[in-house]
PDB file of C-alpha atoms and ligand atoms in Angstrom:
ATOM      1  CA  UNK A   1       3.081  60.743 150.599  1.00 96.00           C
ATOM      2  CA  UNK A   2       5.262  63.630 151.609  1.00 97.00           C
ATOM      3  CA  UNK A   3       8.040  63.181 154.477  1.00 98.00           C
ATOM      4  CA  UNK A   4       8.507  65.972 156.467  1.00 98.00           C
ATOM      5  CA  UNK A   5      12.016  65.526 158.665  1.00 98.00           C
ATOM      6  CA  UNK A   6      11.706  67.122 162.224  1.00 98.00           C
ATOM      7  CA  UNK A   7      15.085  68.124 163.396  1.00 98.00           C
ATOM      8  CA  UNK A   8      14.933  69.128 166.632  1.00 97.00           C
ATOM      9  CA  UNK A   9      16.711  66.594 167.671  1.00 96.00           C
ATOM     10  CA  UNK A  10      20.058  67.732 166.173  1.00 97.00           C
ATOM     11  CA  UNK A  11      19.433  70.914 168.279  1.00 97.00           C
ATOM     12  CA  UNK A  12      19.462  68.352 171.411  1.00 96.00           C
ATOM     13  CA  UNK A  13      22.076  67.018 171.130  1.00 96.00           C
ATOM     14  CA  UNK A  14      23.922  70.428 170.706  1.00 96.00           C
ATOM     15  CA  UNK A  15      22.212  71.882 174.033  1.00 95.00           C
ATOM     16  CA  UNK A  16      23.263  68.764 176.095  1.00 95.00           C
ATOM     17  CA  UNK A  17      26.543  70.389 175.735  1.00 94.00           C
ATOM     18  CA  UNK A  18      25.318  74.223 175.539  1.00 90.00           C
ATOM     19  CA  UNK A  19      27.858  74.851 172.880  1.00 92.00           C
ATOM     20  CA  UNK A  20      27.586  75.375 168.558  1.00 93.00           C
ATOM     21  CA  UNK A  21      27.485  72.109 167.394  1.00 95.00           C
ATOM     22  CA  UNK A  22      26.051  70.636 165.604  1.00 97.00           C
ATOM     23  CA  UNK A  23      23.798  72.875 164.088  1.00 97.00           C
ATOM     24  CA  UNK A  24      20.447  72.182 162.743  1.00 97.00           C
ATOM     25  CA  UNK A  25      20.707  74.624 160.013  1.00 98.00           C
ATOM     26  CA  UNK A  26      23.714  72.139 158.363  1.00 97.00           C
ATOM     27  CA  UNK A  27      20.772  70.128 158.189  1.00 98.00           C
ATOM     28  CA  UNK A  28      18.498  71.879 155.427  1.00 98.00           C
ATOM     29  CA  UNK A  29      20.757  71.077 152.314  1.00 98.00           C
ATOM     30  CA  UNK A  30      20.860  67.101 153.801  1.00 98.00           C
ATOM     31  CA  UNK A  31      17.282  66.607 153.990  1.00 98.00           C
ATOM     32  CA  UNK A  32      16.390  68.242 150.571  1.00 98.00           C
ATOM     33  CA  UNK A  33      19.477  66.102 148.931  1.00 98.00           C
ATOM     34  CA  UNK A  34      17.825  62.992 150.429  1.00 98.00           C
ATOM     35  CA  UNK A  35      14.045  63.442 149.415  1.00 97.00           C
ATOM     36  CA  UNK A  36      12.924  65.269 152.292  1.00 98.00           C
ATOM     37  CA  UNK A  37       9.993  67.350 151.303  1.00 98.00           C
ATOM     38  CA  UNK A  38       9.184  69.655 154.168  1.00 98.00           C
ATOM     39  CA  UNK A  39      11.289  70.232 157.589  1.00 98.00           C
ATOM     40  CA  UNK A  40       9.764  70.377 161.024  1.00 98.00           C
ATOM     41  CA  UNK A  41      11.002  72.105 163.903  1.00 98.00           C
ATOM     42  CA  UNK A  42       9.129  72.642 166.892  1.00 97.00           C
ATOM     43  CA  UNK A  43       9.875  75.446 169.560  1.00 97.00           C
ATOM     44  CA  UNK A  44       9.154  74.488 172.750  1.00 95.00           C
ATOM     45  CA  UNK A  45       8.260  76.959 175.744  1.00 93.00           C
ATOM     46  CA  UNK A  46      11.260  75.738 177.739  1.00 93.00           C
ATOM     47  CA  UNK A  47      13.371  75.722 174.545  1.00 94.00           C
ATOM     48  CA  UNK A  48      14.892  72.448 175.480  1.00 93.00           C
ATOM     49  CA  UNK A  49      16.418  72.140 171.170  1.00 95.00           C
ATOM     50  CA  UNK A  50      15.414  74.662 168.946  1.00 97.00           C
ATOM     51  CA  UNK A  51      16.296  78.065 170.296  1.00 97.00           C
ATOM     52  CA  UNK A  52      14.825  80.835 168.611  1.00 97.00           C
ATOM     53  CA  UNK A  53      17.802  81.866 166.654  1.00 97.00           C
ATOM     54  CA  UNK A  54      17.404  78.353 165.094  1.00 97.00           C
ATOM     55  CA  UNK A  55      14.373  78.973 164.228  1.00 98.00           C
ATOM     56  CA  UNK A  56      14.826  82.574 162.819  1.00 98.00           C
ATOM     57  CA  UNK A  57      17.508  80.984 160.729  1.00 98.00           C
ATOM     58  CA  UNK A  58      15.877  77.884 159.527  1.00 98.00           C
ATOM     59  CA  UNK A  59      12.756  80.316 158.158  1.00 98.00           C
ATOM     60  CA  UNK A  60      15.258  82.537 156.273  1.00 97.00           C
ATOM     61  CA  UNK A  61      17.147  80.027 154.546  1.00 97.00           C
ATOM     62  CA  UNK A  62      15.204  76.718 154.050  1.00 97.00           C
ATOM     63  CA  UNK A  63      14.111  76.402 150.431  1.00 97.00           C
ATOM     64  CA  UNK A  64      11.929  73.816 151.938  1.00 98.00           C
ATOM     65  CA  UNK A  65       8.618  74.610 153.180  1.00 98.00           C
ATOM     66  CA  UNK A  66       8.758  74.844 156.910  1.00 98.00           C
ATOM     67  CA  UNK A  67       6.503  73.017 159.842  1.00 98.00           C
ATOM     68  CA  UNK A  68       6.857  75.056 163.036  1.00 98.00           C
ATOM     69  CA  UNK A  69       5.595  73.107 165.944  1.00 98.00           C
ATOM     70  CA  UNK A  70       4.300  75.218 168.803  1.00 97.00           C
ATOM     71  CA  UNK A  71       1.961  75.373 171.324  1.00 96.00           C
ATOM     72  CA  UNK A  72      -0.750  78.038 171.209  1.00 96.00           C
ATOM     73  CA  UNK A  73       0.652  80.470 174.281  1.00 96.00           C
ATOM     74  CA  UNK A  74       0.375  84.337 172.667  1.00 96.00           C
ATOM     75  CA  UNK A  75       4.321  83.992 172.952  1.00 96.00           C
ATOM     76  CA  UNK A  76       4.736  81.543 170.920  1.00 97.00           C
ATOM     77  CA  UNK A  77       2.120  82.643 168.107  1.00 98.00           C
ATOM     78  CA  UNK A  78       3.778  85.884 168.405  1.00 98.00           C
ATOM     79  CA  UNK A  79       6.925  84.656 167.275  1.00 98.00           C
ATOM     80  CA  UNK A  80       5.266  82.362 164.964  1.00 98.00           C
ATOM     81  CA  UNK A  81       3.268  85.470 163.283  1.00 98.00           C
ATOM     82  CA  UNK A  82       6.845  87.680 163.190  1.00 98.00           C
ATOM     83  CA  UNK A  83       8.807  84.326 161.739  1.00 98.00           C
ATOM     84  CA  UNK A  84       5.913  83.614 159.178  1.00 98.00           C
ATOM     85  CA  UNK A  85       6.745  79.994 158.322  1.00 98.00           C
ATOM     86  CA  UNK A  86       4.754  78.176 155.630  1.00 98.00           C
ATOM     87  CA  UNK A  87       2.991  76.098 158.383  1.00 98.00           C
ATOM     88  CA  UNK A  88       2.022  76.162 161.984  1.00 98.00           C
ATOM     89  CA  UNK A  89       1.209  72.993 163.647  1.00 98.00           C
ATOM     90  CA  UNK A  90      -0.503  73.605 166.935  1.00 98.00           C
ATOM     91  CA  UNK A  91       0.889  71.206 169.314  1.00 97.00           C
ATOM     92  CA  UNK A  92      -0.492  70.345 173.222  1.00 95.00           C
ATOM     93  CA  UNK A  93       2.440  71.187 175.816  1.00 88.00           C
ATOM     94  CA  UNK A  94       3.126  69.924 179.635  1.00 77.00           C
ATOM     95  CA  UNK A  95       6.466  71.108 181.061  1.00 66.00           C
ATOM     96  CA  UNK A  96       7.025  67.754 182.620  1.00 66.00           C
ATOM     97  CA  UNK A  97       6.701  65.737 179.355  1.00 65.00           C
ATOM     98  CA  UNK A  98       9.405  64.035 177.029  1.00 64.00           C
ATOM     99  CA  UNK A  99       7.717  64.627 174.026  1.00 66.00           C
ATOM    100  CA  UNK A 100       4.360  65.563 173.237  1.00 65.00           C
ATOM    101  CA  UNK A 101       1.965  63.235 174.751  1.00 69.00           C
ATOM    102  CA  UNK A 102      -1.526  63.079 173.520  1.00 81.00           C
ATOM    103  CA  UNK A 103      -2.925  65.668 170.821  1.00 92.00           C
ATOM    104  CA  UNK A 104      -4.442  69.217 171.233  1.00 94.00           C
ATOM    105  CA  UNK A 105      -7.994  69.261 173.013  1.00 92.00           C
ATOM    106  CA  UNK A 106     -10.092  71.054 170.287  1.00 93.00           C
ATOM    107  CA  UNK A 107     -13.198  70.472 171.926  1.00 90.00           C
ATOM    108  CA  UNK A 108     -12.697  72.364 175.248  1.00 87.00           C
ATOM    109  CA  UNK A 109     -10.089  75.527 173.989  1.00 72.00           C
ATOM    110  CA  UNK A 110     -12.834  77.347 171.908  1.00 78.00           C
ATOM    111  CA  UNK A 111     -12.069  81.364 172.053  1.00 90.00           C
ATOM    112  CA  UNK A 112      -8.460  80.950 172.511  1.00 92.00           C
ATOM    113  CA  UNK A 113      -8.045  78.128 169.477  1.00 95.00           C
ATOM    114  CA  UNK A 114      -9.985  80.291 167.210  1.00 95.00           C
ATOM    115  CA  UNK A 115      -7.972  83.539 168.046  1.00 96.00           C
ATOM    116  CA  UNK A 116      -4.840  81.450 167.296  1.00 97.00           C
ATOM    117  CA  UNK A 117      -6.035  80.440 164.104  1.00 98.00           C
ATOM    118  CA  UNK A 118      -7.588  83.944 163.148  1.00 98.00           C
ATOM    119  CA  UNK A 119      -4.008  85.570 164.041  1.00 98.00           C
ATOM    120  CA  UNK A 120      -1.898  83.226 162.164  1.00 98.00           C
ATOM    121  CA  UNK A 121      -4.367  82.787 158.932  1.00 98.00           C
ATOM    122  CA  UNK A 122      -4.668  86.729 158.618  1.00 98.00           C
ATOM    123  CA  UNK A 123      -0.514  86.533 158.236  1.00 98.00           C
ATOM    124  CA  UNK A 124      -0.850  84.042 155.801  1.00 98.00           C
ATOM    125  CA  UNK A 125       0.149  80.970 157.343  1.00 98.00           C
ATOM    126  CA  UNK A 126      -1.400  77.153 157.125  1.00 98.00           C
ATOM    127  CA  UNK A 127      -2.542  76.191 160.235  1.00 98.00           C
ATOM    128  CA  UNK A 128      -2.478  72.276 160.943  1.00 98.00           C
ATOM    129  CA  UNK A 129      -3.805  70.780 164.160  1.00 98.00           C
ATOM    130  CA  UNK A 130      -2.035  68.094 166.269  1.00 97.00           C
ATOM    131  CA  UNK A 131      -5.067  66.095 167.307  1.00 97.00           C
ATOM    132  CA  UNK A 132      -6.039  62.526 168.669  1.00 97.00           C
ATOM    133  CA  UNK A 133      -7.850  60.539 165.509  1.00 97.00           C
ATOM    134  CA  UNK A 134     -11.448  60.997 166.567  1.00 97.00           C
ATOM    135  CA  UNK A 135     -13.972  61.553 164.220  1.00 97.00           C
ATOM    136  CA  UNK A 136     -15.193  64.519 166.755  1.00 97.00           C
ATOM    137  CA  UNK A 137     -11.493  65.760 166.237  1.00 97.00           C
ATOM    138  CA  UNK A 138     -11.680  65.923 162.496  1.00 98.00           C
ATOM    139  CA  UNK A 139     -15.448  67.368 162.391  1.00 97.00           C
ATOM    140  CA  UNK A 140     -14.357  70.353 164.772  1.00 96.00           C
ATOM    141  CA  UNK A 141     -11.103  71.053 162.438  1.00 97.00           C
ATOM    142  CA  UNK A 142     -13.317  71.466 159.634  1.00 97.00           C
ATOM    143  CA  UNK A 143     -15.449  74.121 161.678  1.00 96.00           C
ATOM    144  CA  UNK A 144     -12.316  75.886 162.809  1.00 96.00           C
ATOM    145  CA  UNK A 145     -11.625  75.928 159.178  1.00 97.00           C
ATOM    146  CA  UNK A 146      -7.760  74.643 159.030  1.00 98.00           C
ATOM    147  CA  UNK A 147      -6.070  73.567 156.196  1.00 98.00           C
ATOM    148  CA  UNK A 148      -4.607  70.305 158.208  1.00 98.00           C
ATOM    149  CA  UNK A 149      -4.602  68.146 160.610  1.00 98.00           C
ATOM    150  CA  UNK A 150      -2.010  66.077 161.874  1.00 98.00           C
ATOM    151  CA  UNK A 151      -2.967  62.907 163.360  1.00 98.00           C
ATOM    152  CA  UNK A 152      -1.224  61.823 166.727  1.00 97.00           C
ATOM    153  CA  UNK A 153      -0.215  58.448 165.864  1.00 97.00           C
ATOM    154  CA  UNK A 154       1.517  57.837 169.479  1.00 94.00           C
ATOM    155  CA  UNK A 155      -0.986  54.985 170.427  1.00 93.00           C
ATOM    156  CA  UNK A 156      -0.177  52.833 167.117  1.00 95.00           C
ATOM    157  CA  UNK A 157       3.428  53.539 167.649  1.00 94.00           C
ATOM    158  CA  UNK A 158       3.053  52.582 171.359  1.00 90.00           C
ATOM    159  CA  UNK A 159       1.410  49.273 170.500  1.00 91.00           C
ATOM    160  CA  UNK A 160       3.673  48.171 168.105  1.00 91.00           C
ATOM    161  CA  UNK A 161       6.747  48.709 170.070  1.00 87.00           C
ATOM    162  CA  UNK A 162       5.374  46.660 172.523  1.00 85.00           C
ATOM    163  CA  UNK A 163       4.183  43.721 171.003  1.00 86.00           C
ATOM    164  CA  UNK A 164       7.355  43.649 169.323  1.00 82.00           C
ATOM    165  CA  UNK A 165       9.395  44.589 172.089  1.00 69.00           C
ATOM    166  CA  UNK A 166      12.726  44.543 170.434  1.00 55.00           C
ATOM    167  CA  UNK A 167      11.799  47.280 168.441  1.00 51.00           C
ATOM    168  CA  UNK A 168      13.024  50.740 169.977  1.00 50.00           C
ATOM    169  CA  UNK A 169      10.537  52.523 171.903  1.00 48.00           C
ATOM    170  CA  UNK A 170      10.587  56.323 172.072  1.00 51.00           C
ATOM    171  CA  UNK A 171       7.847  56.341 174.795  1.00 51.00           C
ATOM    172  CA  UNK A 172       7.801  56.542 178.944  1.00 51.00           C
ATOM    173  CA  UNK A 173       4.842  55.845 180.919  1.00 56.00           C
ATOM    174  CA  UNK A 174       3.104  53.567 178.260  1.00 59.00           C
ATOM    175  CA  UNK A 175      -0.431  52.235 179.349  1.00 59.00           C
ATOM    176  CA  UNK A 176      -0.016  49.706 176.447  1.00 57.00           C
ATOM    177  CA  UNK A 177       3.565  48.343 178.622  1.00 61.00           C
ATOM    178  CA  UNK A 178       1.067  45.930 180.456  1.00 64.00           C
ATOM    179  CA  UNK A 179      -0.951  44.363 178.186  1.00 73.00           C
ATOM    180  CA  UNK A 180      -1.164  40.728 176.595  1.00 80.00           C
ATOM    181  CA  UNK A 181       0.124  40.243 173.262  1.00 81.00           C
ATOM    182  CA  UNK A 182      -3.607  39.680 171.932  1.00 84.00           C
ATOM    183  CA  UNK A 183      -4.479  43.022 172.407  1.00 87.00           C
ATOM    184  CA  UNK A 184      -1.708  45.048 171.546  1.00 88.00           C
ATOM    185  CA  UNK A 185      -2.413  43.169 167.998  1.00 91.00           C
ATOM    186  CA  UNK A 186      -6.199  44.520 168.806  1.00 93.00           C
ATOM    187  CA  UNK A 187      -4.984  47.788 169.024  1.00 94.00           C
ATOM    188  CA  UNK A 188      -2.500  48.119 165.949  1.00 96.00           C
ATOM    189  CA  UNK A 189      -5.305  46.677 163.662  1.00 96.00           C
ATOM    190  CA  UNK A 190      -8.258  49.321 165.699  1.00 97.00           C
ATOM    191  CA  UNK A 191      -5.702  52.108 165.060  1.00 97.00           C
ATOM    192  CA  UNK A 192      -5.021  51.182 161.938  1.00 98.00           C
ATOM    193  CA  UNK A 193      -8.882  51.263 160.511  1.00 98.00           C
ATOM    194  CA  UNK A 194      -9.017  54.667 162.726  1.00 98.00           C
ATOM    195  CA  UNK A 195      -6.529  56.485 160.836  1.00 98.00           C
ATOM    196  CA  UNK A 196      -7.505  55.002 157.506  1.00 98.00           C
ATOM    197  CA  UNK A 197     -11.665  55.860 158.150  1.00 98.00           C
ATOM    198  CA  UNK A 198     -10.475  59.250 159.682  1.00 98.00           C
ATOM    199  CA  UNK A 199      -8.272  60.581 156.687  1.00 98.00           C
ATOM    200  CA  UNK A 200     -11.021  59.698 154.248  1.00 98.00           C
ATOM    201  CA  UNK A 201     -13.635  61.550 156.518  1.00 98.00           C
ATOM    202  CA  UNK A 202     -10.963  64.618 156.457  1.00 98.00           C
ATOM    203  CA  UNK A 203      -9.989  64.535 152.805  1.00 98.00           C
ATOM    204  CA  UNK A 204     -13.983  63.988 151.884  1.00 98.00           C
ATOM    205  CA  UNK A 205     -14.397  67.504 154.254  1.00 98.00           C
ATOM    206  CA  UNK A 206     -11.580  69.068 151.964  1.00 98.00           C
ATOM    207  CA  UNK A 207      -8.951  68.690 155.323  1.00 98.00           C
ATOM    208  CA  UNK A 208      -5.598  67.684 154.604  1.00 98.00           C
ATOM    209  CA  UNK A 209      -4.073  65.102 156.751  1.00 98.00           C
ATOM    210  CA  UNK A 210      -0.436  64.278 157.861  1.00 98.00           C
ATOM    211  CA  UNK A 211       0.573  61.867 160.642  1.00 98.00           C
ATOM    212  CA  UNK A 212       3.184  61.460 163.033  1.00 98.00           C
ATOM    213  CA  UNK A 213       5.087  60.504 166.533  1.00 96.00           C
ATOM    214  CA  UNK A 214       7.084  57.820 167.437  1.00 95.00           C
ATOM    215  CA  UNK A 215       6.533  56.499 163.828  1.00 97.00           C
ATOM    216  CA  UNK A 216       9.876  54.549 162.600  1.00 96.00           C
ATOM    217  CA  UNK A 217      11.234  52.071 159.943  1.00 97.00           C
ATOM    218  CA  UNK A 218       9.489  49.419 161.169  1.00 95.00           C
ATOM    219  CA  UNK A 219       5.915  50.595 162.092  1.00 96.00           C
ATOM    220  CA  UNK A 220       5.686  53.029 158.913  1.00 98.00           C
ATOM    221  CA  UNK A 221       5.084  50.645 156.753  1.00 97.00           C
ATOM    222  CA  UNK A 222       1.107  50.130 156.943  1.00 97.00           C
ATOM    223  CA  UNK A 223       0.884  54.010 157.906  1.00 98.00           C
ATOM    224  CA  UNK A 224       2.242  54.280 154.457  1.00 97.00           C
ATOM    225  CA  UNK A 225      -0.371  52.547 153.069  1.00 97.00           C
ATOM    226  CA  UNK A 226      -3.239  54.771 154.010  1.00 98.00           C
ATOM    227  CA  UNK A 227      -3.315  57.246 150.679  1.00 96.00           C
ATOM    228  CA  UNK A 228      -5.314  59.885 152.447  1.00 97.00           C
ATOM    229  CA  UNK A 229      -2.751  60.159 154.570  1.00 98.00           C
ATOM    230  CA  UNK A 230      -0.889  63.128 152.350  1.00 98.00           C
ATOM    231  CA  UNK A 231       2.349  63.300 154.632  1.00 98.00           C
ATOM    232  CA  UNK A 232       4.562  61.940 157.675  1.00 98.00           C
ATOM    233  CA  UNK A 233       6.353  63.883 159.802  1.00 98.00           C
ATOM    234  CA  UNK A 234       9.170  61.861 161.504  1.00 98.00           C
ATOM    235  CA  UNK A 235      11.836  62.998 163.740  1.00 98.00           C
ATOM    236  CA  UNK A 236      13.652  60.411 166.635  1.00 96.00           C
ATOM    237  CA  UNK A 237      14.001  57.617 164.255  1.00 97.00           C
ATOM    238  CA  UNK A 238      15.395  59.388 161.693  1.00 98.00           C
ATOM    239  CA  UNK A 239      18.292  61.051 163.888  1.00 98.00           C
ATOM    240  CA  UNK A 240      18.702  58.257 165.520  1.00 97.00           C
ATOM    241  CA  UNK A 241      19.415  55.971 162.167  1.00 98.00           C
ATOM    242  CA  UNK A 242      21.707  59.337 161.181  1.00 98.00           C
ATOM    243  CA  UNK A 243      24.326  58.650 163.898  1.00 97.00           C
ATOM    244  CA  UNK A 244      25.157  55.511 162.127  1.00 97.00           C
ATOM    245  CA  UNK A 245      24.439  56.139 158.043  1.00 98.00           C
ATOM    246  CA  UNK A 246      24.602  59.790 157.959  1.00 98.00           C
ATOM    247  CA  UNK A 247      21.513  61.969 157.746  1.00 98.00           C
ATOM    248  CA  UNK A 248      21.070  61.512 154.232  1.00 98.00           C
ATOM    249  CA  UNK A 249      21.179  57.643 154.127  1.00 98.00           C
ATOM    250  CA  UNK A 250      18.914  57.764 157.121  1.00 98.00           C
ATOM    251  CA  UNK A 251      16.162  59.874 154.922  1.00 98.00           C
ATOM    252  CA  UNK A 252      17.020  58.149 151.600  1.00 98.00           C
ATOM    253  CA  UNK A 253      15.831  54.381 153.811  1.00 98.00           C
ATOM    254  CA  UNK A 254      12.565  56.400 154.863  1.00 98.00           C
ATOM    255  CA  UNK A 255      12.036  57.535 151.322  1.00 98.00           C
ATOM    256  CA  UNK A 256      12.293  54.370 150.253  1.00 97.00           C
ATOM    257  CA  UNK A 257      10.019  52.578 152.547  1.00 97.00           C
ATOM    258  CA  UNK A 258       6.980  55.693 152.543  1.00 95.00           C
ATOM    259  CA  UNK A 259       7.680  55.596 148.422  1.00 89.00           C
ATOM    260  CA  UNK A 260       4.293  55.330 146.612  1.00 62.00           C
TER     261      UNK A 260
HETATM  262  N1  PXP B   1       4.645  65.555 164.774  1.00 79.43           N
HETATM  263  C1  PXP B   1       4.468  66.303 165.909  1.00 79.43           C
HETATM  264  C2  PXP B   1       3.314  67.252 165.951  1.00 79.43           C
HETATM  265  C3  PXP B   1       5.375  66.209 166.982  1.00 79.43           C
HETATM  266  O1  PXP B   1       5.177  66.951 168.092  1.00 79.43           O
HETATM  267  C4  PXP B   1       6.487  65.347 166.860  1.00 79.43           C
HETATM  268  C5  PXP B   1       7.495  65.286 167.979  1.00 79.43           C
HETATM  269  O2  PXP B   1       8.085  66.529 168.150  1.00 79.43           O
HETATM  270  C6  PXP B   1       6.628  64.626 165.672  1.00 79.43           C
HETATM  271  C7  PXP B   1       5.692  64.724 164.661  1.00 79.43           C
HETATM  272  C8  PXP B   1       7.797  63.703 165.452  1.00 79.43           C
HETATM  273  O3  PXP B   1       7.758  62.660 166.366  1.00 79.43           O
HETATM  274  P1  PXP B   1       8.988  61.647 166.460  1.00 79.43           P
HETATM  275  O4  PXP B   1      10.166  62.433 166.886  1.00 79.43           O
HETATM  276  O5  PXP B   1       8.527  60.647 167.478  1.00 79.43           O
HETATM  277  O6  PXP B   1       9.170  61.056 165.085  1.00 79.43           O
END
């Protein structure tokens, strides 16, 4: 399984002060020191971390394969097409939101999802899907003929923060926050089964699958056990770890704990 670091983060904390540092580009030479197979950025519409520059630079000078993140607005797959990373992971996104809450409707965005894909397949880059695990999800990635699909793995991660509630919780405006204990166990183990059935039903239809959102070093451990599951991408728990260890401790303890 393949961990794929998402460092937009480092280009938050820089923009809560609008000034140089630090910059996610110092970044690139950590995360491939440390194990880190793959880094993710995502640029937002509202450019809240990565600015474009960032992203410009991160292209040029990774010698890791790079994840943008982005929704599907013609800006954004312009700059995607002109950038030409290795991978573009269509992501759902709502000014008003934290982080990106629920995956990309597949099922309703037919002319303007396949016009994405067309544009950024005919330049050559992989096109992965941010989706909600439903089997209808994975059978409509396989028409729209992608090469991945990333699994939204929000609701697990939602769950198990709250049933063990001293665990950090990345979320806001959790439906899970009210319920008994009983059931947030209901829904781990459901979500669980989900992603394991799902991957197999993608891998079996020749999709590759990756996972990932509010997944940390507690709650990764039995989404490291699903082997269809080819990579993780993991972001807020890494930085977070990285303001005590230092970034490459922080992706060395990941390493250790996705390690096959
Ligand atoms: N994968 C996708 C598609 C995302 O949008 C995000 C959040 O930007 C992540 C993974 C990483 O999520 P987290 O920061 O919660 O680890």
């Amino acid at each position: 399984m393949k961990l794929g670091v998402n460092i937009d983060h480092i280009a938050t904390l820089r923009e809560a002060r609008m000034i140089a540092d630090p910059n996610p580009l110092d970044a690139l030479s950590i995360v491939k020191r440390a194990g880190g197979e793959q880094i993710t950025i995502h640029l937002r519409e509202d450019r809240r971390h990565i600015q474009d520059i960032d992203a410009l630079n991160i292209i040029y000078h990774s010698s890791l394969p790079i994840n943008l993140e982005c929704s599907m607005a013609p800006e954004m797959i312009n700059i995607a097409c002109e950038l030409r990373p290795h991978r573009v992971t269509l992501v759902p996104e709502n000014r008003e939101e934290v982080t990106t809450e629920g995956g990309l409707n597949i099922i309703d965005n037919d002319d303007m999802i396949r016009l994405t894909i067309d544009r950024l397949h005919f330049k050559e880059i992989e096109v992965s899907l941010f989706i909600d695990p439903t089997l209808e999800n994975v059978e409509r990635a396989k028409e729209l003929e992608v090469e991945w699909i990333e699994f939204h793995t929000g609701k697990y991660a939602n769950a198990y923060a709250m049933l063990y509630s001293h665990l950090p919780n990345t979320h806001h405006n959790i439906p899970e926050l009210e319920l008994p204990r009983k059931e947030l166990a209901d829904i781990i183990e459901h979500e669980l089964v989900n992603l394991r059935t799902l991957s197999c039903d993608a891998k079996e239809l020749g999709i590759k699958v990756a996972a990932g959102h509010g997944l940390n070093y507690q709650n990764v451990i039995d989404i490291a056990d699903i082997d269809t599951i080819e990579e993780l991408n993991i972001g807020q728990s890494i930085i977070a770890r990285s303001i005590y260890t230092g970034l490459e401790q922080a992706i060395i303890d990941m390493r250790k704990l996705i390690q096959k």
